[in-house]
mmCIF file of C-alpha atoms and ligand atoms in Angstrom:
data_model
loop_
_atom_site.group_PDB
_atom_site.id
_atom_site.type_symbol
_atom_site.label_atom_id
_atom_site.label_comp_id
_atom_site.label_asym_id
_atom_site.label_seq_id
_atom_site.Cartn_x
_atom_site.Cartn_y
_atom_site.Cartn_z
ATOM 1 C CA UNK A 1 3.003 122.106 -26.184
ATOM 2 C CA UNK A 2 7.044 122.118 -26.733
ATOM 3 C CA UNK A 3 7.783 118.545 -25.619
ATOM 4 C CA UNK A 4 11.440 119.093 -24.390
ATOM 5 C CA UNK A 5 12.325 115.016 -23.700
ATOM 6 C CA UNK A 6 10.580 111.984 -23.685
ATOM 7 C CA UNK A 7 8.910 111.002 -21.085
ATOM 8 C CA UNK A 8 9.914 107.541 -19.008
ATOM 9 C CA UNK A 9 6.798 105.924 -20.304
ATOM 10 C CA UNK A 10 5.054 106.764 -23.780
ATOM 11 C CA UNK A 11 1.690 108.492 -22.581
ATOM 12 C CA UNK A 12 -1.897 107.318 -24.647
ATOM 13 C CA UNK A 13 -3.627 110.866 -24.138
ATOM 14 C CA UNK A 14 -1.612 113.903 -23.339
ATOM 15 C CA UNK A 15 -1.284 114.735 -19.599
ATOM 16 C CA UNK A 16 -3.266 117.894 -17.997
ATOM 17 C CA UNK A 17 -2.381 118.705 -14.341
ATOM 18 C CA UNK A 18 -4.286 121.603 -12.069
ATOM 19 C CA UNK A 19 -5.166 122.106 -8.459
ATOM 20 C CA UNK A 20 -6.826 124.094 -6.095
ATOM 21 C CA UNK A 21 -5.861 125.761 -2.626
ATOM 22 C CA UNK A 22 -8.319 124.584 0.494
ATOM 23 C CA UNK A 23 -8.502 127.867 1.821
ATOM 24 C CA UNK A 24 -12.203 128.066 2.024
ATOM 25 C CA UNK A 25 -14.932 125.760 3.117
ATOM 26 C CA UNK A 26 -16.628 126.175 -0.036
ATOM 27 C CA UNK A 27 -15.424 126.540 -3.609
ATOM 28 C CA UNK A 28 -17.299 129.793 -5.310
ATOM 29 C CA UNK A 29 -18.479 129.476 -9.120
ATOM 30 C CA UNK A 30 -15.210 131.644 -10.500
ATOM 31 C CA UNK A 31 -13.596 128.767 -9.248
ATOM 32 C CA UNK A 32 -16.556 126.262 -10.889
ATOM 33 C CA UNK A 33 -17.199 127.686 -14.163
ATOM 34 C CA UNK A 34 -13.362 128.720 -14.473
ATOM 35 C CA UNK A 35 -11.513 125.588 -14.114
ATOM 36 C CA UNK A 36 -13.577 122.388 -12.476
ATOM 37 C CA UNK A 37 -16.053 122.430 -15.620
ATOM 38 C CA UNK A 38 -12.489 122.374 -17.778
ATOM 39 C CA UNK A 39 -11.368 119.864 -16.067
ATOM 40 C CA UNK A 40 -14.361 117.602 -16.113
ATOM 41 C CA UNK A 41 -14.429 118.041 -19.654
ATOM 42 C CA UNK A 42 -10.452 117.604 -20.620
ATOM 43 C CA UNK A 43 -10.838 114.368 -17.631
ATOM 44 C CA UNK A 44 -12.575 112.064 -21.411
ATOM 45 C CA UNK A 45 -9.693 112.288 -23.611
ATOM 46 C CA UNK A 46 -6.510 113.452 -21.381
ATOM 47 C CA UNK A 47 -4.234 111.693 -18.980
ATOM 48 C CA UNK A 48 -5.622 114.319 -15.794
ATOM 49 C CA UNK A 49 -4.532 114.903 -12.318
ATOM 50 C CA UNK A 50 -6.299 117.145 -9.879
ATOM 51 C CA UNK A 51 -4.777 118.051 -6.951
ATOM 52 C CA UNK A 52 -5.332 119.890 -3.820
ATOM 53 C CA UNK A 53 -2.506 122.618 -2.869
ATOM 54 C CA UNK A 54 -2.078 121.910 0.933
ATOM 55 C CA UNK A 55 1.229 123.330 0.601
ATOM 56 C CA UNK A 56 0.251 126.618 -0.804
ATOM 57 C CA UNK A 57 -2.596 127.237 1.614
ATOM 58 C CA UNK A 58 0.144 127.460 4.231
ATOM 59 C CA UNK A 59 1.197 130.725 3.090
ATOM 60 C CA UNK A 60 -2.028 132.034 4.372
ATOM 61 C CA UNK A 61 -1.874 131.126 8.312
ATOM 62 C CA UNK A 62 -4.861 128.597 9.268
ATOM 63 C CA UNK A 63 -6.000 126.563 11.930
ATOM 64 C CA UNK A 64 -4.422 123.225 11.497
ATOM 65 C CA UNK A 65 -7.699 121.284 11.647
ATOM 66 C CA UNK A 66 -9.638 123.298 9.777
ATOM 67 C CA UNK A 67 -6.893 123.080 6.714
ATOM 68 C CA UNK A 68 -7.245 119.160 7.171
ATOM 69 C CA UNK A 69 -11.115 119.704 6.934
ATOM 70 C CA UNK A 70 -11.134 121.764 3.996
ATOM 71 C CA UNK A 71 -8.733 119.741 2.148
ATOM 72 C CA UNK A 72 -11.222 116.857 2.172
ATOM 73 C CA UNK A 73 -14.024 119.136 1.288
ATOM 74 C CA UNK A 74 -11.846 120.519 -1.515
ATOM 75 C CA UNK A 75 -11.459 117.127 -3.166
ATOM 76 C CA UNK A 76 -15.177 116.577 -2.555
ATOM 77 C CA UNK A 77 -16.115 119.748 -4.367
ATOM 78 C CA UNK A 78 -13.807 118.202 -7.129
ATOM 79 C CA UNK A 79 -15.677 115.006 -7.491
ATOM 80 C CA UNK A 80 -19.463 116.321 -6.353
ATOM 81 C CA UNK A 81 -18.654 118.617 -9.350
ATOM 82 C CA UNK A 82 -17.946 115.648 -11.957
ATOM 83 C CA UNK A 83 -14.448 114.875 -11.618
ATOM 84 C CA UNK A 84 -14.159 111.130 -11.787
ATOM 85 C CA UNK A 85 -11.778 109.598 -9.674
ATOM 86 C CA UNK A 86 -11.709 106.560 -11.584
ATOM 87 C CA UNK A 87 -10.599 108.379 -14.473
ATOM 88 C CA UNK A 88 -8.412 110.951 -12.957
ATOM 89 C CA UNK A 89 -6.086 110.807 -10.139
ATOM 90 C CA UNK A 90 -6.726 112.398 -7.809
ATOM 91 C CA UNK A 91 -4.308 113.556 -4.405
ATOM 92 C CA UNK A 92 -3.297 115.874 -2.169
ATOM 93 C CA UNK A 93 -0.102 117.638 -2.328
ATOM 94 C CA UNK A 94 1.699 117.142 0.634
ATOM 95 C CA UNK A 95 1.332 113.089 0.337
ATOM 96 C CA UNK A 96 3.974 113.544 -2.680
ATOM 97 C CA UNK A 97 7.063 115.124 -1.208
ATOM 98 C CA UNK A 98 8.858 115.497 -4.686
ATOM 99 C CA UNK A 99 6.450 119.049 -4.894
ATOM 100 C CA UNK A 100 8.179 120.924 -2.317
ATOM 101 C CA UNK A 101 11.547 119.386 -3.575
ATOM 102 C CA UNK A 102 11.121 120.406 -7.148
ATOM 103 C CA UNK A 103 9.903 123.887 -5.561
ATOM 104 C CA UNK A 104 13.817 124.028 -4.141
ATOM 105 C CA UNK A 105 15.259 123.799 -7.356
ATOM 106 C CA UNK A 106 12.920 125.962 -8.734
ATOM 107 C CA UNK A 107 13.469 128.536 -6.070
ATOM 108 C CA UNK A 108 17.171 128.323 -6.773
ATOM 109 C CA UNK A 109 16.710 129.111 -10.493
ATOM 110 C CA UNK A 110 14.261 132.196 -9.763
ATOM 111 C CA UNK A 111 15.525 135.739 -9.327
ATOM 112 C CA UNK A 112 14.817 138.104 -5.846
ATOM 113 C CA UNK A 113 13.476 140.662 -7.984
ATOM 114 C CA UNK A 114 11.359 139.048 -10.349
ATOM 115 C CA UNK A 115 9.882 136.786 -7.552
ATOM 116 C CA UNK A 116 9.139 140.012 -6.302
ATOM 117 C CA UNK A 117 7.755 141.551 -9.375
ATOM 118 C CA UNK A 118 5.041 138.855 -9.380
ATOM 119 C CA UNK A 119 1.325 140.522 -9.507
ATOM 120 C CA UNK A 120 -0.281 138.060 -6.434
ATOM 121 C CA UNK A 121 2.779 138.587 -4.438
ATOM 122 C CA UNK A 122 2.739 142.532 -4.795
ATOM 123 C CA UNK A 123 -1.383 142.731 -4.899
ATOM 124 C CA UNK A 124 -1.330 141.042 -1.590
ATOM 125 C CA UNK A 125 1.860 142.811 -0.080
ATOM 126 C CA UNK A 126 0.595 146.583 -0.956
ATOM 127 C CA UNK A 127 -3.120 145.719 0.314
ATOM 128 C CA UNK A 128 -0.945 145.580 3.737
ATOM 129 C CA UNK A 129 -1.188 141.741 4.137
ATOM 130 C CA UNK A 130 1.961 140.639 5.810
ATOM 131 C CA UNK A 131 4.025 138.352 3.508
ATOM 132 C CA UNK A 132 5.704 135.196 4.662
ATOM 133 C CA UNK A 133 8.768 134.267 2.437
ATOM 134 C CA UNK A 134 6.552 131.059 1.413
ATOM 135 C CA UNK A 135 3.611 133.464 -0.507
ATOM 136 C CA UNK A 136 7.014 134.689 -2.079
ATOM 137 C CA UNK A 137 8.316 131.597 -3.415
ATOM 138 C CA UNK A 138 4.179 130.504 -4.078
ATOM 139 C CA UNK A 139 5.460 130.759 -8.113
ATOM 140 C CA UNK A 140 7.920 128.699 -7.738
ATOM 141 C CA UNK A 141 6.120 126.235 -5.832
ATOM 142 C CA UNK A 142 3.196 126.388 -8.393
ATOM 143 C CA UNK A 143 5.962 125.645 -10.765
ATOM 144 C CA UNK A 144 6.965 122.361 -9.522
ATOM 145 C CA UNK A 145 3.346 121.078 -9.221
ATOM 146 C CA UNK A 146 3.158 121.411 -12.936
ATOM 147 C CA UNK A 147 6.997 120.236 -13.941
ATOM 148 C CA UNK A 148 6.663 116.949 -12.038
ATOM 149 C CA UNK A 149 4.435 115.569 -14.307
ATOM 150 C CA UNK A 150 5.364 116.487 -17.803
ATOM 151 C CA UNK A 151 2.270 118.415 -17.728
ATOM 152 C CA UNK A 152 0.936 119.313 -21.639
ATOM 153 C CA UNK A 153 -1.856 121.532 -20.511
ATOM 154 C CA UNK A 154 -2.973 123.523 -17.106
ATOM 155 C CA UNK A 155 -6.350 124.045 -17.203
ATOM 156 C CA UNK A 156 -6.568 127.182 -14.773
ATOM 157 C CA UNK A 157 -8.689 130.554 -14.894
ATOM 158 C CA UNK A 158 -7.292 134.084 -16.110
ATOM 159 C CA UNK A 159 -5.745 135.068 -12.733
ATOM 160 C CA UNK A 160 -3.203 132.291 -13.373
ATOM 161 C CA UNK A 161 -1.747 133.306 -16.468
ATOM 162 C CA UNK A 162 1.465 135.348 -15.276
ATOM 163 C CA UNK A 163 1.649 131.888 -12.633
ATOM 164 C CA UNK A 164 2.073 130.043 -16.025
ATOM 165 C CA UNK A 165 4.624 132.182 -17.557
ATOM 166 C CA UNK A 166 7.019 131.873 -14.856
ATOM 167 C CA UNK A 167 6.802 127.609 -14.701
ATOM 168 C CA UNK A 168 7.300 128.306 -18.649
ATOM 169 C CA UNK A 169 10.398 130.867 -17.927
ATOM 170 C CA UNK A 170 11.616 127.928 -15.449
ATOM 171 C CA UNK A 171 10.998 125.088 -17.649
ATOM 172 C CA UNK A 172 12.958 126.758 -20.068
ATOM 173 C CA UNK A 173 15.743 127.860 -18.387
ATOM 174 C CA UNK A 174 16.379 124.505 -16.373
ATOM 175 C CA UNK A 175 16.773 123.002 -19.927
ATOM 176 C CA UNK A 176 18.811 125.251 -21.331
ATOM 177 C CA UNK A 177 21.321 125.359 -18.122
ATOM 178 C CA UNK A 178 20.779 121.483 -17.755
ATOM 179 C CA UNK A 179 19.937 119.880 -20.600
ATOM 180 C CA UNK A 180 16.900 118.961 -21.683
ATOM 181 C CA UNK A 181 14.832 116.893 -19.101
ATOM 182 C CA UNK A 182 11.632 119.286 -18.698
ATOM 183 C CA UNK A 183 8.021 119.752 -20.180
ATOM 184 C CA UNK A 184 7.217 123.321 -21.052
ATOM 185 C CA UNK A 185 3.546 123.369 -20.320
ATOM 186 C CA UNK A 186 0.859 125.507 -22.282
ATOM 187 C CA UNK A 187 -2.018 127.602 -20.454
ATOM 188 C CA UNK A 188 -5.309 126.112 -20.726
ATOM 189 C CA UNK A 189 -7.993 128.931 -20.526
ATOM 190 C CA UNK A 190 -11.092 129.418 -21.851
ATOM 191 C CA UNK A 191 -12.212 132.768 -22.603
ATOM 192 C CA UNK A 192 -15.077 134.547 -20.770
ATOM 193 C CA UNK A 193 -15.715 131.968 -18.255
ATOM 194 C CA UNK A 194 -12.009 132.245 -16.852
ATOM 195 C CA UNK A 195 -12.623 135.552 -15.298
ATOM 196 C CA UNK A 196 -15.720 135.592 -12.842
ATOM 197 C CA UNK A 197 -16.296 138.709 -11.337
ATOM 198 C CA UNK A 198 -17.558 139.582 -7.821
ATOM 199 C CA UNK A 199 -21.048 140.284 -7.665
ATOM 200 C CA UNK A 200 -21.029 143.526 -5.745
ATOM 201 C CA UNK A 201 -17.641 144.764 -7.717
ATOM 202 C CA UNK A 202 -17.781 143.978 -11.145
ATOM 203 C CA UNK A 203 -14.729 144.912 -11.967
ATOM 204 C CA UNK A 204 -12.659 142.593 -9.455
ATOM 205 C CA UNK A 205 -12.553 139.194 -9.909
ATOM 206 C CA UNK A 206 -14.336 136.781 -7.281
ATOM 207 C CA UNK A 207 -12.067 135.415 -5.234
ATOM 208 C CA UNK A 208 -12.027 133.125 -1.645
ATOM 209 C CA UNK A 209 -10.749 135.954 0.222
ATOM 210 C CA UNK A 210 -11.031 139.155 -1.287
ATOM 211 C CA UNK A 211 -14.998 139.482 -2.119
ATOM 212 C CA UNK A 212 -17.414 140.232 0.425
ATOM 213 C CA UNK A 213 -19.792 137.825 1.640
ATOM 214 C CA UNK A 214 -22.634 139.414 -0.804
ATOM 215 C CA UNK A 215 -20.082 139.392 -3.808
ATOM 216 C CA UNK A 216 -20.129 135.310 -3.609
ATOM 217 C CA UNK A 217 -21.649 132.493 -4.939
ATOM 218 C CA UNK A 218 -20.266 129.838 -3.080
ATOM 219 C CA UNK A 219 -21.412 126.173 -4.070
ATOM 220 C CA UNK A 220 -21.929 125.082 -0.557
ATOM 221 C CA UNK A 221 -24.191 128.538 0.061
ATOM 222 C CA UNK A 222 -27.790 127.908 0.402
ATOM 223 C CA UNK A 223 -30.060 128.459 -2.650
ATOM 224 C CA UNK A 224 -31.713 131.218 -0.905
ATOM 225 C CA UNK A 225 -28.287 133.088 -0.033
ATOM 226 C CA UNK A 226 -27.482 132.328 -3.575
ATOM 227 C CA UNK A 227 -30.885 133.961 -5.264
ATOM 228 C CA UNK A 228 -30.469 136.442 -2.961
ATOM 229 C CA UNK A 229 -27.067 137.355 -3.872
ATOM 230 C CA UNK A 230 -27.913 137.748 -7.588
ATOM 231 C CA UNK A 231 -30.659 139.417 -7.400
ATOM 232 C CA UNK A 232 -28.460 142.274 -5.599
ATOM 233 C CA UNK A 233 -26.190 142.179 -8.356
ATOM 234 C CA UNK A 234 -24.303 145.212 -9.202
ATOM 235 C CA UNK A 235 -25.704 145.958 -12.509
ATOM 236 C CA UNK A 236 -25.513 149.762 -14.504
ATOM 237 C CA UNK A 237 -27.676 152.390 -14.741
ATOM 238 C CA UNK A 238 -29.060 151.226 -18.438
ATOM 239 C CA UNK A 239 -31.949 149.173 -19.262
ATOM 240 C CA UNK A 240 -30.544 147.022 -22.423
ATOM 241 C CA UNK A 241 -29.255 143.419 -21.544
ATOM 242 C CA UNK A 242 -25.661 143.404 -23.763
ATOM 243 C CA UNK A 243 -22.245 142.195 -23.466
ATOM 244 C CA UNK A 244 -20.029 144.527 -23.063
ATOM 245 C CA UNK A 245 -17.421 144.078 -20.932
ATOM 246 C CA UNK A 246 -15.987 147.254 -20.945
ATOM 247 C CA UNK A 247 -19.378 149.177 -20.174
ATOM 248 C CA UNK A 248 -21.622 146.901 -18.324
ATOM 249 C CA UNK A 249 -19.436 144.600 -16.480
ATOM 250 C CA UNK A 250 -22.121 143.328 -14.467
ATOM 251 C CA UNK A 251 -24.432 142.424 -16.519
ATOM 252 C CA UNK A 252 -21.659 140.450 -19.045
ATOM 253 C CA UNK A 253 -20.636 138.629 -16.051
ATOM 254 C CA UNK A 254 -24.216 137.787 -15.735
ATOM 255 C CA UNK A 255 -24.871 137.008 -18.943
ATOM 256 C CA UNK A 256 -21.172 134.247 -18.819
ATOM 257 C CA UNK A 257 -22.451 132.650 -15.408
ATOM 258 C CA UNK A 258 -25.282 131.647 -17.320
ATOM 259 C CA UNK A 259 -24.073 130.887 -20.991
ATOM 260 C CA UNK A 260 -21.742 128.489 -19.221
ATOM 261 C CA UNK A 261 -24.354 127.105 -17.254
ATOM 262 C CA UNK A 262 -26.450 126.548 -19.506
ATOM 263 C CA UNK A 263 -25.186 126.299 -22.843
ATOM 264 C CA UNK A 264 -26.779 129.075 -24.539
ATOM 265 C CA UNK A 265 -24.699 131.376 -26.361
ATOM 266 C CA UNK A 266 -24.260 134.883 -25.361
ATOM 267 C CA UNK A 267 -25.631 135.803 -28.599
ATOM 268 C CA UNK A 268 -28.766 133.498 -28.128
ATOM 269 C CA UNK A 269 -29.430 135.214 -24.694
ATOM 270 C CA UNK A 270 -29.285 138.957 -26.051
ATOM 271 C CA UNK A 271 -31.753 137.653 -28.068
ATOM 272 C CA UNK A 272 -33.922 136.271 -25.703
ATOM 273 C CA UNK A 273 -33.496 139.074 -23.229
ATOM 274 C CA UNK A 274 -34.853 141.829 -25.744
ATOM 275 C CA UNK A 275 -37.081 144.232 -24.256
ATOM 276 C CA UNK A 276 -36.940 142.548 -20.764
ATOM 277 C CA UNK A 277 -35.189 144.032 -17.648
ATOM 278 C CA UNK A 278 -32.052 143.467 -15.166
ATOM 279 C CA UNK A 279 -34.821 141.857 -12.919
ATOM 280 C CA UNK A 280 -35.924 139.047 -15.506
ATOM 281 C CA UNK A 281 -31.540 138.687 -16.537
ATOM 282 C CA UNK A 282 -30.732 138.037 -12.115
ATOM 283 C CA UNK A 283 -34.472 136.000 -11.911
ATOM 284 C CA UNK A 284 -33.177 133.448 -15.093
ATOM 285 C CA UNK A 285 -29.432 133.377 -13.711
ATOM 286 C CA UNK A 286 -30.386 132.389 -10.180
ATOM 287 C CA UNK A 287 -32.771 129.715 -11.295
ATOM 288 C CA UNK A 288 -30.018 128.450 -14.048
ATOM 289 C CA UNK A 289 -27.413 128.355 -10.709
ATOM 290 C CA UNK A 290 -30.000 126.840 -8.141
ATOM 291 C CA UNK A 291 -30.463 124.206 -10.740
ATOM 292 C CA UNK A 292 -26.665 123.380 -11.146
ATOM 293 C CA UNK A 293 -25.871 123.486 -7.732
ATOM 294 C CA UNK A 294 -28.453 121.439 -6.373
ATOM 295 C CA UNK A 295 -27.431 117.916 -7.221
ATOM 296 C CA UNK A 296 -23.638 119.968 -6.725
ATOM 297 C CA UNK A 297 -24.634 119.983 -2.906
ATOM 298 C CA UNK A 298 -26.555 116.256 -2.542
ATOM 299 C CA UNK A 299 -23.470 114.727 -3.874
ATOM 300 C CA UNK A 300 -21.350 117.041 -1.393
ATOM 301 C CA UNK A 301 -23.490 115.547 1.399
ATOM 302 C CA UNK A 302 -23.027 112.100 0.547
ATOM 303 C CA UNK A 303 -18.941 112.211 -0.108
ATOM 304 C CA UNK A 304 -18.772 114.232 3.361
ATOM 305 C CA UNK A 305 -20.383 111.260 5.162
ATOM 306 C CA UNK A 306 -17.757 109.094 4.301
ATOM 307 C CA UNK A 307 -14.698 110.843 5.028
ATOM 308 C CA UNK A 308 -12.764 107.327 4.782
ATOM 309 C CA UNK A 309 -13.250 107.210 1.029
ATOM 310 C CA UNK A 310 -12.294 110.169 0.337
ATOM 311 C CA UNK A 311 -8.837 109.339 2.042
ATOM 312 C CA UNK A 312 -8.920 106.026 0.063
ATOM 313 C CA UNK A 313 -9.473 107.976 -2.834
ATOM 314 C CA UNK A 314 -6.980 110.335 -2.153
ATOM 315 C CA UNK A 315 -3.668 107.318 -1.518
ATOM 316 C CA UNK A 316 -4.729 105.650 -4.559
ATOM 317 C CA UNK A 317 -4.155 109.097 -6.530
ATOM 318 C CA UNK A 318 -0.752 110.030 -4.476
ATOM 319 C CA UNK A 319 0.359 106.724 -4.991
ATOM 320 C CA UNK A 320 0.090 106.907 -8.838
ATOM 321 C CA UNK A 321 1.261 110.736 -8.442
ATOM 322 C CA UNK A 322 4.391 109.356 -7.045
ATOM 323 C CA UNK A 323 5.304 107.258 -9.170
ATOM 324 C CA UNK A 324 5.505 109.504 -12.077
ATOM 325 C CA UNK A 325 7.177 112.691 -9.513
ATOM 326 C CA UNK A 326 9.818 110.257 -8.381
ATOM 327 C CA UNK A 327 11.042 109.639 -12.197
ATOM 328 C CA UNK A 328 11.197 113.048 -12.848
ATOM 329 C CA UNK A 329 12.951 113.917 -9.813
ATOM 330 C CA UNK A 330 15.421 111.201 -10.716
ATOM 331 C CA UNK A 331 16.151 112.903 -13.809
ATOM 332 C CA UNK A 332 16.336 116.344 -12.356
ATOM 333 C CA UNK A 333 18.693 115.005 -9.409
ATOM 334 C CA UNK A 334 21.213 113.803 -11.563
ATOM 335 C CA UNK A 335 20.866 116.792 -14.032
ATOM 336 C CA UNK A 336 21.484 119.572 -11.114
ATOM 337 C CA UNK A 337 24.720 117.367 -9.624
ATOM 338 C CA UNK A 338 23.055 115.971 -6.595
ATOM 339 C CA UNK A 339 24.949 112.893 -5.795
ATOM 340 C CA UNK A 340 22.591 110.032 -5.802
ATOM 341 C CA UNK A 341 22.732 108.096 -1.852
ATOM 342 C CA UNK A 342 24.249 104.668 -2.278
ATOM 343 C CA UNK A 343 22.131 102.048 -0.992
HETATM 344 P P1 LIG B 401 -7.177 128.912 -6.533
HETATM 345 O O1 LIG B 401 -7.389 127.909 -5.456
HETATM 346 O O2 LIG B 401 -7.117 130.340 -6.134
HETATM 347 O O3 LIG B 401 -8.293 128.795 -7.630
HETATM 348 C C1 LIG B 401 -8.633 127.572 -8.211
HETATM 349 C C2 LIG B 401 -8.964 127.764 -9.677
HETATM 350 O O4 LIG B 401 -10.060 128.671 -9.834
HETATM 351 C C3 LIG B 401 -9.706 129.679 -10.776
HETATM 352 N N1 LIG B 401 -10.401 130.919 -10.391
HETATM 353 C C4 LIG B 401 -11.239 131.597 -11.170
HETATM 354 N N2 LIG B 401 -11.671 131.369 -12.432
HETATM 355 C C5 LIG B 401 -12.557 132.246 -12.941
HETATM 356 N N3 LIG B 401 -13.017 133.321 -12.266
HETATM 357 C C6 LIG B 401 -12.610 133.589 -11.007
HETATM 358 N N4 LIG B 401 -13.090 134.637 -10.350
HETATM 359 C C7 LIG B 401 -11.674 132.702 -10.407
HETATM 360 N N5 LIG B 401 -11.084 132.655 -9.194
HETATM 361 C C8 LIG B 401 -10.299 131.562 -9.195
HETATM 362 C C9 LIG B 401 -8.214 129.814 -10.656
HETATM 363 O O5 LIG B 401 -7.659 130.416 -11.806
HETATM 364 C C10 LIG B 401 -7.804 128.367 -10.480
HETATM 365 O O6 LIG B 401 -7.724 127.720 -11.739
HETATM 366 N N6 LIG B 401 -2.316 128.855 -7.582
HETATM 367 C C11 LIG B 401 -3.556 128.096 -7.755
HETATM 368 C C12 LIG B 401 -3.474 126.680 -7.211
HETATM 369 C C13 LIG B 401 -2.353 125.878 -7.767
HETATM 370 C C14 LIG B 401 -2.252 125.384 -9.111
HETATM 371 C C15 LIG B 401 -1.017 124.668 -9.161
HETATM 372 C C16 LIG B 401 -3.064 125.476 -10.228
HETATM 373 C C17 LIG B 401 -1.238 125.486 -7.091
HETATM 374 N N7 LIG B 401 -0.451 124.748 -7.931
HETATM 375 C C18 LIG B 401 -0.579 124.048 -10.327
HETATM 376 C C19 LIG B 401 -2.616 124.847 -11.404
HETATM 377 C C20 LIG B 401 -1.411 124.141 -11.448
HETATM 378 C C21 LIG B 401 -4.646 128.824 -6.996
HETATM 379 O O7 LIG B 401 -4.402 129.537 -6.070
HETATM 380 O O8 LIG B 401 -5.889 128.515 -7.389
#
């Protein structure tokens, strides 16, 4: 990490910040095994918050109770899969206004064209979706999230990368126009696990809303569905159970689902797969995600029966979100010129 100013209070661990978008009822395990399980890990020996990007989902139109809905199953999904909201704070993006203010001044430092040239944006525009100027300015947005906080690391998956260059472009260029009052944050990404690919297409990533049904494994799905879905697993036309990206993308995305599940290297399970068939590789994977996601969904259960701690849960994060977003906004306020409002 380049640490561009001091912080307004010295920090004990170094501070990680990521979130998620509650655009579907359920998260899916790209979304698991690419950045919860990082987050649950970095949550022991980091300063973490874990949000919930109301704000972004409204680039994609939804019913307004259903967004509220998912937001609290988001944040369940977050703790049902180990994040501990005693440890990390927790909140919801909207309940901290300095977000979408940051995301002004971030907007007003970003270029038309290369908020334009942004994969997501152009992915979504050429598949025909039709683009609201807020799934333009998404970057910058995404940007703010992370600059509010003095943010060291983002643990995030691979499709998140060119997100993280641009809030490093930003960072950068505020400080060199303003003087120094920003964090430039580093990527935190594991390899393997931070691309999970769709079942039926191995060679797109799984995603909320552009993988089929069959191409899923959602957490909330049940075990059956899951099972089901691996064992229809686009696989090759070989017989020998290798990673190889390149050459048998379904089966190495196979073969990382369950390394990361259950510890075993990749090397370990070649091994152990030697002279057995793609039937054996989907049986062991299934059982190794049934396993995991059990306990995933009795927790789920219990945090969705009490939706009033989960808004408890969710002010006591915001509230210690705030306090550290105000500060920096005070500091980029008087950097920019605003004139602060006498009181
Ligand atoms: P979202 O909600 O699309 O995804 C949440 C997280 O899951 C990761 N992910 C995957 N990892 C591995 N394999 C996959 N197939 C896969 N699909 C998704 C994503 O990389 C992400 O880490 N823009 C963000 C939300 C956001 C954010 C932020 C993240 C808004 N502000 C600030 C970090 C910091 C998004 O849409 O994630």
């Amino acid at each position: 990490m380049t640490r561009m100013s001091a912080p307004e209070t010295p920090q004990a661990a170094p501070r990680i910040l990521s979130g998620m978008q509650p655009t579907s009822d359920s998260l899916h395990i790209g979304n698991y095994l690419g950045a919860l399980v990082n987050w649950v890990k970095l949550q022991d020996d980091h300063d973490a918050f874990y949000f919930v990007a109301d704000l972004h989902a409204l680039t994609v139109p939804t019913d307004p109770e259903v967004l509220r809905e998912r937001t609290r199953k988001t944040v369940a999904q977050f703790i049902a899969g180990g994040v501990d909201p005693q440890r990390s704070s927790l909140f919801c993006q909207s309940h901290v206004p300095e977000h979408a203010e940051l995301g002004w001044v971030m907007n007003c430092l970003t270029g038309d064209g290369e908020a334009r040239r942004m994969t997501q944006f152009k992915d979504k525009t050429a598949k025909g979706q039709s683009a609201n100027v807020g799934l333009l300015t998404y970057p910058m947005l995404m940007a703010a999230d992370i600059l509010l906080y003095d943010t060291a690391f983002v643990p995030v998956g691979e499709d998140q990368r060119q997100h993280l260059e641009i809030t490093r472009d930003l960072a950068g260029r505020f400080n060199t126009r303003f003087g120094e009052a920003l964090v430039v944050p580093e990527p935190y990404i594991v390899k393997g696990s931070a691309k999970i690919m769709d079942l039926q297409d191995p060679t797109s990533k799984m995603s909320k809303t552009g993988s089929s049904p069959k191409g899923l494994i959602d957490l909330m799905q049940d075990p059956a569905k899951i099972a089901k879905n691996i064992r229809s697993a686009v696989t090759d036309t070989e017989a020998e159970i290798r990673y190889d990206v390149a050459n048998k993308a379904g089966v190495s995305n196979l073969l990382i689902i369950h390394s990361t599940l259950s510890g075993q290297s990749i090397d370990e399970l070649e091994s152990s797969f030697v002279g057995r068939g793609y039937g054996d590789l989907k049986k062991e994977v299934a059982d190794v995600v049934v396993a995991a996601i059990e306990p995933f969904q009795v927790r789920m259960a219990e945090l969705l029966d009490d939706p009033a701690e989960l808004d408890r849960i969710l002010a006591s994060g915001a509230e210690r979100a705030r306090g550290v977003a105000q500060s920096t906004m005070v500091r980029v306020r008087e950097r920019v010129g605003l004139l602060p409002a006498a009181r």
